[in-house]
Amino acid sequence: MAQLSLGSSPIYKAKFARSTIFDPKLKFLEIEQTQLGFWNSSKSNMALRLQASTEGVALVQETTETTPKLINDSSDSFTEMKNRFLSFKKHKYLENLERYQELAQAQAPKFLVISCADSRVCPSYILGFQPGEAFVVRNVANLVPPFENGPCETNAALEFSVTTLEVENILVTGHSCCGGIRALMSMEDEENSSSFIKNWVVVGKAAKSSTKATASNLSFDQQCKHCEKESINNSLLNLLTYPWVEERVAKGLLSLHGGYYNFVDCTYEKWTLDYQKSNPKQETGGYAIKNREFWS
C-alpha cells in the first residue's frame, strides 16, 4: 500500500541517508540538536500526551469539525447516496441475505447486456434485472466492435461472459436520442480525429452507411433514430465474428437479441437475430430477425 507520509517515501529516505552518510559533522549536529530539543520539550510533550490520552476523542472531533467543506453540493450528493445505500442494505440485502451470500460465492447470469453509458438508460433499472441475473457492459452508443478490431474492454467482457459464465442470451440494447449515434452521423467520411469519442463510434460506420443509403430522404433527426436501430443489428452481426460466440450460437447454446428503449414515450422493442450459419446476411445485404415484440 502506498504511503502518503513524506517521511516514509523512498525519495525522502534517500535524501536523508545521503546527508548523514556523506557529512559526519552534519549528522553529529543533527543528533545534538535533536537531543537538546528533546530535553527542552519533554515537560510540554508529557502534558500534551496526557491531554491526548484523556481528550483524544474530543481532539479528533475538533479536527473533523474544523475541516473546510470546499464542495457542498458533492457532500449533499453523497449524503443522499449514503441514505440510498443504507436503505438498500435494510430493505434488499438483509431481507434477502441468503441470496446475497450465494452470490458472494459465484455468479451464473443468463444474460449479457450491452447497453449505452447514457445516464438515462440503466438497463437494470429499466428491465428490472436483479443482482446475479445479468452481466452488464456499458459503453458509448452500445457498440460491439468486430473481432478483427482487436482487444478492448467491451470484447474482454464479452469473452468472459460467453466462455466462462456461459450466458445463454446476449442483448444489445440501444435507445432514443443517443448522443453517440448522433456523433457518428455527424462525422464526415474518412474524417481523421484525435477525439476518443469519434474514434470509438466509427465502429458503427456500417450502420451509418446503411442509414444514408435507405433513409437519405428523411430529416437528420429521423436518420439518427433510424441509425440507432440499425446500429444494434450491426452489433449483433459483429458478435458473430467472434469464433466462440458463433460456435455457441450455431449449437443453439446462445441467442442474440436486439432491444430499443424509447424514453420519450417509454416503449421498448425487442427482437432476435435469426442465425443462419451459411449466410447470416441475406442476399439483399440485410439480416433476418424473428420474435419481434413491442412493449408499451
PDB file of C-alpha atoms in Angstrom:
ATOM      1  CA  MET A   1       0.000   0.000   0.000  1.00  0.00           C
ATOM      2  CA  ALA A   2       1.365   3.418  -0.929  1.00  0.00           C
ATOM      3  CA  GLN A   3       2.361   5.610   1.999  1.00  0.00           C
ATOM      4  CA  LEU A   4       1.277   9.237   1.943  1.00  0.00           C
ATOM      5  CA  SER A   5       3.691  10.325   4.698  1.00  0.00           C
ATOM      6  CA  LEU A   6       6.648  12.292   3.345  1.00  0.00           C
ATOM      7  CA  GLY A   7       8.956  10.742   5.922  1.00  0.00           C
ATOM      8  CA  SER A   8       8.238   7.254   4.649  1.00  0.00           C
ATOM      9  CA  SER A   9       8.723   7.999   0.954  1.00  0.00           C
ATOM     10  CA  PRO A  10      11.765   6.433  -0.810  1.00  0.00           C
ATOM     11  CA  ILE A  11      12.847   9.859  -2.090  1.00  0.00           C
ATOM     12  CA  TYR A  12      12.855  11.334   1.406  1.00  0.00           C
ATOM     13  CA  LYS A  13      14.762   8.393   2.847  1.00  0.00           C
ATOM     14  CA  ALA A  14      17.340   8.525   0.078  1.00  0.00           C
ATOM     15  CA  LYS A  15      18.000  12.231   0.590  1.00  0.00           C
ATOM     16  CA  PHE A  16      18.276  11.825   4.365  1.00  0.00           C
ATOM     17  CA  ALA A  17      20.665   8.915   4.001  1.00  0.00           C
ATOM     18  CA  ARG A  18      22.973  10.860   1.692  1.00  0.00           C
ATOM     19  CA  SER A  19      23.092  13.857   4.042  1.00  0.00           C
ATOM     20  CA  THR A  20      24.048  11.767   7.075  1.00  0.00           C
ATOM     21  CA  ILE A  21      26.377   9.257   5.462  1.00  0.00           C
ATOM     22  CA  PHE A  22      28.456  11.695   3.435  1.00  0.00           C
ATOM     23  CA  ASP A  23      28.611  14.514   6.022  1.00  0.00           C
ATOM     24  CA  PRO A  24      29.577  13.180   9.510  1.00  0.00           C
ATOM     25  CA  LYS A  25      29.647  16.673  11.000  1.00  0.00           C
ATOM     26  CA  LEU A  26      26.121  17.343   9.873  1.00  0.00           C
ATOM     27  CA  LYS A  27      24.988  14.031  11.323  1.00  0.00           C
ATOM     28  CA  PHE A  28      26.545  14.848  14.719  1.00  0.00           C
ATOM     29  CA  LEU A  29      24.985  18.325  14.682  1.00  0.00           C
ATOM     30  CA  GLU A  30      21.546  16.898  13.912  1.00  0.00           C
ATOM     31  CA  ILE A  31      21.812  14.377  16.760  1.00  0.00           C
ATOM     32  CA  GLU A  32      22.955  17.048  19.198  1.00  0.00           C
ATOM     33  CA  GLN A  33      20.124  19.398  18.208  1.00  0.00           C
ATOM     34  CA  THR A  34      17.616  16.581  18.459  1.00  0.00           C
ATOM     35  CA  GLN A  35      18.752  15.649  21.965  1.00  0.00           C
ATOM     36  CA  LEU A  36      18.668  19.268  23.099  1.00  0.00           C
ATOM     37  CA  GLY A  37      15.218  19.759  21.663  1.00  0.00           C
ATOM     38  CA  PHE A  38      14.019  16.597  23.318  1.00  0.00           C
ATOM     39  CA  TRP A  39      15.107  17.620  26.825  1.00  0.00           C
ATOM     40  CA  ASN A  40      13.775  21.141  26.463  1.00  0.00           C
ATOM     41  CA  SER A  41      10.374  19.952  25.339  1.00  0.00           C
ATOM     42  CA  SER A  42       9.961  16.824  27.488  1.00  0.00           C
ATOM     43  CA  LYS A  43       7.688  18.543  30.010  1.00  0.00           C
ATOM     44  CA  SER A  44       5.442  20.080  27.389  1.00  0.00           C
ATOM     45  CA  ASN A  45       5.335  16.800  25.465  1.00  0.00           C
ATOM     46  CA  MET A  46       4.329  14.951  28.638  1.00  0.00           C
ATOM     47  CA  ALA A  47       1.464  17.380  29.161  1.00  0.00           C
ATOM     48  CA  LEU A  48       0.325  17.020  25.567  1.00  0.00           C
ATOM     49  CA  ARG A  49       0.396  13.228  25.807  1.00  0.00           C
ATOM     50  CA  LEU A  50      -1.662  13.352  28.988  1.00  0.00           C
ATOM     51  CA  GLN A  51      -4.177  15.668  27.361  1.00  0.00           C
ATOM     52  CA  ALA A  52      -4.362  13.447  24.266  1.00  0.00           C
ATOM     53  CA  SER A  53      -4.955  10.340  26.361  1.00  0.00           C
ATOM     54  CA  THR A  54      -7.856  11.932  28.238  1.00  0.00           C
ATOM     55  CA  GLU A  55      -9.353  14.024  25.469  1.00  0.00           C
ATOM     56  CA  GLY A  56      -8.403  12.054  22.349  1.00  0.00           C
ATOM     57  CA  VAL A  57     -11.955  11.742  21.108  1.00  0.00           C
ATOM     58  CA  ALA A  58     -12.602  15.447  21.533  1.00  0.00           C
ATOM     59  CA  LEU A  59      -9.427  16.334  19.639  1.00  0.00           C
ATOM     60  CA  VAL A  60     -10.443  14.112  16.716  1.00  0.00           C
ATOM     61  CA  GLN A  61     -13.908  15.621  16.673  1.00  0.00           C
ATOM     62  CA  GLU A  62     -12.467  19.106  16.751  1.00  0.00           C
ATOM     63  CA  THR A  63     -10.201  18.345  13.798  1.00  0.00           C
ATOM     64  CA  THR A  64     -13.080  16.871  11.841  1.00  0.00           C
ATOM     65  CA  GLU A  65     -15.386  19.771  12.565  1.00  0.00           C
ATOM     66  CA  THR A  66     -12.855  22.394  11.543  1.00  0.00           C
ATOM     67  CA  THR A  67     -12.036  20.716   8.217  1.00  0.00           C
ATOM     68  CA  PRO A  68     -13.224  23.094   5.481  1.00  0.00           C
ATOM     69  CA  LYS A  69     -16.002  21.848   3.232  1.00  0.00           C
ATOM     70  CA  LEU A  70     -14.998  23.018  -0.203  1.00  0.00           C
ATOM     71  CA  ILE A  71     -17.716  21.318  -2.289  1.00  0.00           C
ATOM     72  CA  ASN A  72     -21.057  21.491  -0.528  1.00  0.00           C
ATOM     73  CA  ASP A  73     -23.042  20.106  -3.442  1.00  0.00           C
ATOM     74  CA  SER A  74     -20.867  16.988  -3.601  1.00  0.00           C
ATOM     75  CA  SER A  75     -21.305  16.449   0.128  1.00  0.00           C
ATOM     76  CA  ASP A  76     -25.073  16.689  -0.238  1.00  0.00           C
ATOM     77  CA  SER A  77     -24.993  14.223  -3.141  1.00  0.00           C
ATOM     78  CA  PHE A  78     -23.024  11.675  -1.161  1.00  0.00           C
ATOM     79  CA  THR A  79     -25.312  12.119   1.835  1.00  0.00           C
ATOM     80  CA  GLU A  80     -28.220  11.146  -0.398  1.00  0.00           C
ATOM     81  CA  MET A  81     -26.174   8.272  -1.814  1.00  0.00           C
ATOM     82  CA  LYS A  82     -25.397   7.078   1.716  1.00  0.00           C
ATOM     83  CA  ASN A  83     -29.096   7.112   2.605  1.00  0.00           C
ATOM     84  CA  ARG A  84     -29.929   5.114  -0.522  1.00  0.00           C
ATOM     85  CA  PHE A  85     -27.237   2.574   0.265  1.00  0.00           C
ATOM     86  CA  LEU A  86     -28.439   2.117   3.835  1.00  0.00           C
ATOM     87  CA  SER A  87     -31.997   1.741   2.560  1.00  0.00           C
ATOM     88  CA  PHE A  88     -30.791  -0.901   0.087  1.00  0.00           C
ATOM     89  CA  LYS A  89     -28.972  -2.739   2.845  1.00  0.00           C
ATOM     90  CA  LYS A  90     -32.008  -2.725   5.136  1.00  0.00           C
ATOM     91  CA  HIS A  91     -34.763  -3.478   2.631  1.00  0.00           C
ATOM     92  CA  LYS A  92     -32.960  -5.533  -0.022  1.00  0.00           C
ATOM     93  CA  TYR A  93     -29.717  -7.021   1.235  1.00  0.00           C
ATOM     94  CA  LEU A  94     -30.681  -8.049   4.778  1.00  0.00           C
ATOM     95  CA  GLU A  95     -34.149  -9.201   3.720  1.00  0.00           C
ATOM     96  CA  ASN A  96     -32.554 -11.453   1.073  1.00  0.00           C
ATOM     97  CA  LEU A  97     -29.380 -12.303   2.933  1.00  0.00           C
ATOM     98  CA  GLU A  98     -29.267 -15.939   1.817  1.00  0.00           C
ATOM     99  CA  ARG A  99     -29.411 -14.931  -1.855  1.00  0.00           C
ATOM    100  CA  TYR A 100     -26.612 -12.381  -1.473  1.00  0.00           C
ATOM    101  CA  GLN A 101     -24.474 -14.914   0.379  1.00  0.00           C
ATOM    102  CA  GLU A 102     -24.912 -17.280  -2.573  1.00  0.00           C
ATOM    103  CA  LEU A 103     -23.848 -14.522  -4.957  1.00  0.00           C
ATOM    104  CA  ALA A 104     -20.758 -13.915  -2.833  1.00  0.00           C
ATOM    105  CA  GLN A 105     -19.617 -17.424  -3.791  1.00  0.00           C
ATOM    106  CA  ALA A 106     -20.334 -17.369  -7.536  1.00  0.00           C
ATOM    107  CA  GLN A 107     -22.404 -15.815 -10.297  1.00  0.00           C
ATOM    108  CA  ALA A 108     -24.369 -17.530 -13.059  1.00  0.00           C
ATOM    109  CA  PRO A 109     -26.195 -14.858 -15.080  1.00  0.00           C
ATOM    110  CA  LYS A 110     -28.280 -15.925 -18.071  1.00  0.00           C
ATOM    111  CA  PHE A 111     -27.867 -12.564 -19.840  1.00  0.00           C
ATOM    112  CA  LEU A 112     -25.038 -10.464 -21.141  1.00  0.00           C
ATOM    113  CA  VAL A 113     -26.448  -6.971 -21.703  1.00  0.00           C
ATOM    114  CA  ILE A 114     -24.534  -4.481 -23.839  1.00  0.00           C
ATOM    115  CA  SER A 115     -26.035  -1.074 -23.194  1.00  0.00           C
ATOM    116  CA  CYS A 116     -25.211   2.595 -23.651  1.00  0.00           C
ATOM    117  CA  ALA A 117     -23.375   4.521 -20.931  1.00  0.00           C
ATOM    118  CA  ASP A 118     -26.057   7.237 -21.087  1.00  0.00           C
ATOM    119  CA  SER A 119     -27.217   8.068 -17.542  1.00  0.00           C
ATOM    120  CA  ARG A 120     -30.878   7.883 -18.600  1.00  0.00           C
ATOM    121  CA  VAL A 121     -30.876   4.266 -19.743  1.00  0.00           C
ATOM    122  CA  CYS A 122     -29.633   1.994 -16.949  1.00  0.00           C
ATOM    123  CA  PRO A 123     -30.705  -1.484 -18.148  1.00  0.00           C
ATOM    124  CA  SER A 124     -31.101  -2.937 -14.664  1.00  0.00           C
ATOM    125  CA  TYR A 125     -33.430  -0.101 -13.698  1.00  0.00           C
ATOM    126  CA  ILE A 126     -35.466  -0.235 -16.917  1.00  0.00           C
ATOM    127  CA  LEU A 127     -35.653  -4.011 -17.393  1.00  0.00           C
ATOM    128  CA  GLY A 128     -35.692  -4.968 -13.736  1.00  0.00           C
ATOM    129  CA  PHE A 129     -32.583  -7.136 -13.609  1.00  0.00           C
ATOM    130  CA  GLN A 130     -31.794  -8.266 -10.084  1.00  0.00           C
ATOM    131  CA  PRO A 131     -28.253  -8.890  -8.783  1.00  0.00           C
ATOM    132  CA  GLY A 132     -26.814 -12.001 -10.406  1.00  0.00           C
ATOM    133  CA  GLU A 133     -29.216 -12.033 -13.378  1.00  0.00           C
ATOM    134  CA  ALA A 134     -27.284 -10.020 -15.957  1.00  0.00           C
ATOM    135  CA  PHE A 135     -23.637  -9.355 -16.734  1.00  0.00           C
ATOM    136  CA  VAL A 136     -23.756  -5.754 -17.956  1.00  0.00           C
ATOM    137  CA  VAL A 137     -21.357  -3.910 -20.258  1.00  0.00           C
ATOM    138  CA  ARG A 138     -21.951  -0.217 -20.924  1.00  0.00           C
ATOM    139  CA  ASN A 139     -20.165   1.899 -23.489  1.00  0.00           C
ATOM    140  CA  VAL A 140     -20.854   4.910 -25.675  1.00  0.00           C
ATOM    141  CA  ALA A 141     -23.674   4.034 -28.130  1.00  0.00           C
ATOM    142  CA  ASN A 142     -23.838   0.357 -27.037  1.00  0.00           C
ATOM    143  CA  LEU A 143     -21.463  -0.715 -29.816  1.00  0.00           C
ATOM    144  CA  VAL A 144     -19.849  -4.104 -30.398  1.00  0.00           C
ATOM    145  CA  PRO A 145     -16.661  -3.861 -32.490  1.00  0.00           C
ATOM    146  CA  PRO A 146     -15.862  -6.721 -34.878  1.00  0.00           C
ATOM    147  CA  PHE A 147     -13.382  -9.377 -33.833  1.00  0.00           C
ATOM    148  CA  GLU A 148     -10.660  -8.070 -36.160  1.00  0.00           C
ATOM    149  CA  ASN A 149     -10.576  -4.700 -34.370  1.00  0.00           C
ATOM    150  CA  GLY A 150      -8.572  -6.270 -31.563  1.00  0.00           C
ATOM    151  CA  PRO A 151      -8.942  -6.184 -27.785  1.00  0.00           C
ATOM    152  CA  CYS A 152     -10.957  -3.601 -25.893  1.00  0.00           C
ATOM    153  CA  GLU A 153     -12.978  -3.521 -22.665  1.00  0.00           C
ATOM    154  CA  THR A 154     -16.215  -4.495 -24.410  1.00  0.00           C
ATOM    155  CA  ASN A 155     -14.947  -7.668 -26.048  1.00  0.00           C
ATOM    156  CA  ALA A 156     -12.987  -8.603 -22.933  1.00  0.00           C
ATOM    157  CA  ALA A 157     -16.294  -8.629 -21.040  1.00  0.00           C
ATOM    158  CA  LEU A 158     -17.878 -10.448 -23.981  1.00  0.00           C
ATOM    159  CA  GLU A 159     -15.244 -13.180 -23.856  1.00  0.00           C
ATOM    160  CA  PHE A 160     -15.565 -13.647 -20.105  1.00  0.00           C
ATOM    161  CA  SER A 161     -19.355 -13.781 -20.081  1.00  0.00           C
ATOM    162  CA  VAL A 162     -19.557 -16.212 -23.023  1.00  0.00           C
ATOM    163  CA  THR A 163     -16.618 -18.536 -22.401  1.00  0.00           C
ATOM    164  CA  THR A 164     -16.517 -18.527 -18.595  1.00  0.00           C
ATOM    165  CA  LEU A 165     -20.007 -17.626 -17.377  1.00  0.00           C
ATOM    166  CA  GLU A 166     -21.640 -19.295 -20.404  1.00  0.00           C
ATOM    167  CA  VAL A 167     -24.525 -16.849 -20.650  1.00  0.00           C
ATOM    168  CA  GLU A 168     -27.478 -18.024 -22.726  1.00  0.00           C
ATOM    169  CA  ASN A 169     -28.524 -14.668 -24.167  1.00  0.00           C
ATOM    170  CA  ILE A 170     -26.783 -11.541 -25.392  1.00  0.00           C
ATOM    171  CA  LEU A 171     -28.979  -8.448 -25.502  1.00  0.00           C
ATOM    172  CA  VAL A 172     -27.656  -5.373 -27.309  1.00  0.00           C
ATOM    173  CA  THR A 173     -29.979  -2.570 -26.254  1.00  0.00           C
ATOM    174  CA  GLY A 174     -29.993   0.929 -27.718  1.00  0.00           C
ATOM    175  CA  HIS A 175     -32.121   3.955 -27.001  1.00  0.00           C
ATOM    176  CA  SER A 176     -33.667   7.136 -28.355  1.00  0.00           C
ATOM    177  CA  CYS A 177     -31.778  10.442 -28.534  1.00  0.00           C
ATOM    178  CA  CYS A 178     -28.389   8.687 -28.417  1.00  0.00           C
ATOM    179  CA  GLY A 179     -25.559  11.212 -28.424  1.00  0.00           C
ATOM    180  CA  GLY A 180     -23.040   8.627 -29.605  1.00  0.00           C
ATOM    181  CA  ILE A 181     -25.080   7.778 -32.691  1.00  0.00           C
ATOM    182  CA  ARG A 182     -25.612  11.469 -33.374  1.00  0.00           C
ATOM    183  CA  ALA A 183     -21.837  11.971 -33.247  1.00  0.00           C
ATOM    184  CA  LEU A 184     -21.436   9.077 -35.700  1.00  0.00           C
ATOM    185  CA  MET A 185     -23.986  10.523 -38.110  1.00  0.00           C
ATOM    186  CA  SER A 186     -22.355  13.976 -37.880  1.00  0.00           C
ATOM    187  CA  MET A 187     -18.889  12.737 -38.831  1.00  0.00           C
ATOM    188  CA  GLU A 188     -17.511  13.374 -42.268  1.00  0.00           C
ATOM    189  CA  ASP A 189     -16.490  10.278 -44.211  1.00  0.00           C
ATOM    190  CA  GLU A 190     -12.837   9.341 -43.704  1.00  0.00           C
ATOM    191  CA  GLU A 191     -12.523  12.028 -41.045  1.00  0.00           C
ATOM    192  CA  ASN A 192      -9.297  11.879 -39.064  1.00  0.00           C
ATOM    193  CA  SER A 193      -9.728  12.988 -35.489  1.00  0.00           C
ATOM    194  CA  SER A 194      -7.939  12.852 -32.152  1.00  0.00           C
ATOM    195  CA  SER A 195     -11.306  12.631 -30.393  1.00  0.00           C
ATOM    196  CA  PHE A 196     -11.725   9.456 -28.371  1.00  0.00           C
ATOM    197  CA  ILE A 197     -15.459   9.597 -28.985  1.00  0.00           C
ATOM    198  CA  LYS A 198     -15.178   9.786 -32.769  1.00  0.00           C
ATOM    199  CA  ASN A 199     -12.531   7.071 -32.866  1.00  0.00           C
ATOM    200  CA  TRP A 200     -14.899   4.835 -30.921  1.00  0.00           C
ATOM    201  CA  VAL A 201     -18.231   5.490 -32.660  1.00  0.00           C
ATOM    202  CA  VAL A 202     -16.645   4.850 -36.061  1.00  0.00           C
ATOM    203  CA  VAL A 203     -17.202   1.196 -35.115  1.00  0.00           C
ATOM    204  CA  GLY A 204     -20.760   1.833 -36.273  1.00  0.00           C
ATOM    205  CA  LYS A 205     -19.827   3.179 -39.714  1.00  0.00           C
ATOM    206  CA  ALA A 206     -21.595   0.276 -41.487  1.00  0.00           C
ATOM    207  CA  ALA A 207     -24.846   1.274 -39.777  1.00  0.00           C
ATOM    208  CA  LYS A 208     -24.295   4.868 -40.835  1.00  0.00           C
ATOM    209  CA  SER A 209     -23.709   3.840 -44.452  1.00  0.00           C
ATOM    210  CA  SER A 210     -26.832   1.692 -44.450  1.00  0.00           C
ATOM    211  CA  THR A 211     -28.855   4.555 -42.972  1.00  0.00           C
ATOM    212  CA  LYS A 212     -27.591   7.015 -45.578  1.00  0.00           C
ATOM    213  CA  ALA A 213     -28.491   4.553 -48.332  1.00  0.00           C
ATOM    214  CA  THR A 214     -32.024   3.796 -47.157  1.00  0.00           C
ATOM    215  CA  ALA A 215     -33.125   6.929 -45.278  1.00  0.00           C
ATOM    216  CA  SER A 216     -31.452   9.808 -47.101  1.00  0.00           C
ATOM    217  CA  ASN A 217     -34.835  11.418 -47.734  1.00  0.00           C
ATOM    218  CA  LEU A 218     -35.507  11.777 -44.005  1.00  0.00           C
ATOM    219  CA  SER A 219     -34.520  14.641 -41.730  1.00  0.00           C
ATOM    220  CA  PHE A 220     -31.248  14.406 -39.824  1.00  0.00           C
ATOM    221  CA  ASP A 221     -33.083  13.630 -36.555  1.00  0.00           C
ATOM    222  CA  GLN A 222     -35.050  10.858 -38.255  1.00  0.00           C
ATOM    223  CA  GLN A 223     -31.872   9.473 -39.789  1.00  0.00           C
ATOM    224  CA  CYS A 224     -30.300   9.365 -36.317  1.00  0.00           C
ATOM    225  CA  LYS A 225     -33.296   7.420 -34.992  1.00  0.00           C
ATOM    226  CA  HIS A 226     -33.024   5.005 -37.913  1.00  0.00           C
ATOM    227  CA  CYS A 227     -29.302   4.560 -37.275  1.00  0.00           C
ATOM    228  CA  GLU A 228     -29.909   3.922 -33.556  1.00  0.00           C
ATOM    229  CA  LYS A 229     -31.755   0.726 -34.506  1.00  0.00           C
ATOM    230  CA  GLU A 230     -29.565  -0.130 -37.488  1.00  0.00           C
ATOM    231  CA  SER A 231     -26.503   0.068 -35.255  1.00  0.00           C
ATOM    232  CA  ILE A 232     -27.981  -2.513 -32.899  1.00  0.00           C
ATOM    233  CA  ASN A 233     -28.347  -5.014 -35.740  1.00  0.00           C
ATOM    234  CA  ASN A 234     -24.852  -4.195 -36.953  1.00  0.00           C
ATOM    235  CA  SER A 235     -23.531  -5.021 -33.475  1.00  0.00           C
ATOM    236  CA  LEU A 236     -25.459  -8.306 -33.484  1.00  0.00           C
ATOM    237  CA  LEU A 237     -23.739  -9.247 -36.751  1.00  0.00           C
ATOM    238  CA  ASN A 238     -20.385  -8.161 -35.320  1.00  0.00           C
ATOM    239  CA  LEU A 239     -20.952 -10.577 -32.443  1.00  0.00           C
ATOM    240  CA  LEU A 240     -20.887 -13.445 -34.953  1.00  0.00           C
ATOM    241  CA  THR A 241     -17.323 -12.507 -35.972  1.00  0.00           C
ATOM    242  CA  TYR A 242     -16.119 -13.848 -32.606  1.00  0.00           C
ATOM    243  CA  PRO A 243     -15.421 -17.591 -33.064  1.00  0.00           C
ATOM    244  CA  TRP A 244     -16.574 -18.616 -29.595  1.00  0.00           C
ATOM    245  CA  VAL A 245     -19.799 -16.637 -29.988  1.00  0.00           C
ATOM    246  CA  GLU A 246     -20.558 -18.050 -33.445  1.00  0.00           C
ATOM    247  CA  GLU A 247     -19.824 -21.577 -32.239  1.00  0.00           C
ATOM    248  CA  ARG A 248     -22.259 -21.402 -29.326  1.00  0.00           C
ATOM    249  CA  VAL A 249     -24.936 -19.736 -31.457  1.00  0.00           C
ATOM    250  CA  ALA A 250     -24.567 -22.470 -34.099  1.00  0.00           C
ATOM    251  CA  LYS A 251     -25.031 -25.135 -31.407  1.00  0.00           C
ATOM    252  CA  GLY A 252     -28.142 -23.463 -30.054  1.00  0.00           C
ATOM    253  CA  LEU A 253     -26.483 -22.637 -26.739  1.00  0.00           C
ATOM    254  CA  LEU A 254     -26.561 -18.864 -27.205  1.00  0.00           C
ATOM    255  CA  SER A 255     -29.122 -16.451 -28.652  1.00  0.00           C
ATOM    256  CA  LEU A 256     -28.521 -12.897 -29.868  1.00  0.00           C
ATOM    257  CA  HIS A 257     -31.161 -10.248 -29.249  1.00  0.00           C
ATOM    258  CA  GLY A 258     -31.667  -6.579 -30.021  1.00  0.00           C
ATOM    259  CA  GLY A 259     -33.598  -4.089 -27.930  1.00  0.00           C
ATOM    260  CA  TYR A 260     -34.530  -0.426 -28.297  1.00  0.00           C
ATOM    261  CA  TYR A 261     -35.743   1.776 -25.454  1.00  0.00           C
ATOM    262  CA  ASN A 262     -37.574   4.965 -26.403  1.00  0.00           C
ATOM    263  CA  PHE A 263     -37.532   7.025 -23.220  1.00  0.00           C
ATOM    264  CA  VAL A 264     -39.590   9.805 -24.826  1.00  0.00           C
ATOM    265  CA  ASP A 265     -42.749   7.693 -24.710  1.00  0.00           C
ATOM    266  CA  CYS A 266     -41.411   4.803 -22.574  1.00  0.00           C
ATOM    267  CA  THR A 267     -41.716   1.966 -25.070  1.00  0.00           C
ATOM    268  CA  TYR A 268     -39.390  -0.962 -25.717  1.00  0.00           C
ATOM    269  CA  GLU A 269     -38.838  -3.048 -28.827  1.00  0.00           C
ATOM    270  CA  LYS A 270     -37.235  -6.474 -28.640  1.00  0.00           C
ATOM    271  CA  TRP A 271     -36.195  -8.865 -31.411  1.00  0.00           C
ATOM    272  CA  THR A 272     -33.924 -11.867 -32.023  1.00  0.00           C
ATOM    273  CA  LEU A 273     -31.342 -12.368 -34.749  1.00  0.00           C
ATOM    274  CA  ASP A 274     -32.311 -15.329 -36.930  1.00  0.00           C
ATOM    275  CA  TYR A 275     -28.981 -17.071 -37.256  1.00  0.00           C
ATOM    276  CA  GLN A 276     -28.110 -18.845 -40.499  1.00  0.00           C
ATOM    277  CA  LYS A 277     -24.698 -20.444 -40.418  1.00  0.00           C
ATOM    278  CA  SER A 278     -24.195 -20.468 -44.174  1.00  0.00           C
ATOM    279  CA  ASN A 279     -25.028 -16.789 -44.593  1.00  0.00           C
ATOM    280  CA  PRO A 280     -26.012 -14.628 -41.616  1.00  0.00           C
ATOM    281  CA  LYS A 281     -26.813 -11.845 -44.078  1.00  0.00           C
ATOM    282  CA  GLN A 282     -29.470 -12.164 -46.737  1.00  0.00           C
ATOM    283  CA  GLU A 283     -28.687 -11.709 -50.412  1.00  0.00           C
ATOM    284  CA  THR A 284     -30.140  -8.211 -50.214  1.00  0.00           C
ATOM    285  CA  GLY A 285     -27.464  -7.265 -47.717  1.00  0.00           C
ATOM    286  CA  GLY A 286     -29.925  -7.230 -44.834  1.00  0.00           C
ATOM    287  CA  TYR A 287     -30.408  -9.673 -41.986  1.00  0.00           C
ATOM    288  CA  ALA A 288     -33.175 -11.910 -40.755  1.00  0.00           C
ATOM    289  CA  ILE A 289     -34.854 -11.248 -37.431  1.00  0.00           C
ATOM    290  CA  LYS A 290     -37.586 -13.080 -35.550  1.00  0.00           C
ATOM    291  CA  ASN A 291     -39.715 -12.835 -32.427  1.00  0.00           C
ATOM    292  CA  ARG A 292     -40.157  -9.073 -32.738  1.00  0.00           C
ATOM    293  CA  GLU A 293     -42.152  -7.643 -29.820  1.00  0.00           C
ATOM    294  CA  PHE A 294     -43.280  -4.144 -28.918  1.00  0.00           C
ATOM    295  CA  TRP A 295     -43.789  -3.349 -25.239  1.00  0.00           C
ATOM    296  CA  SER A 296     -45.833  -0.285 -24.423  1.00  0.00           C
TER     297      SER A 296
END
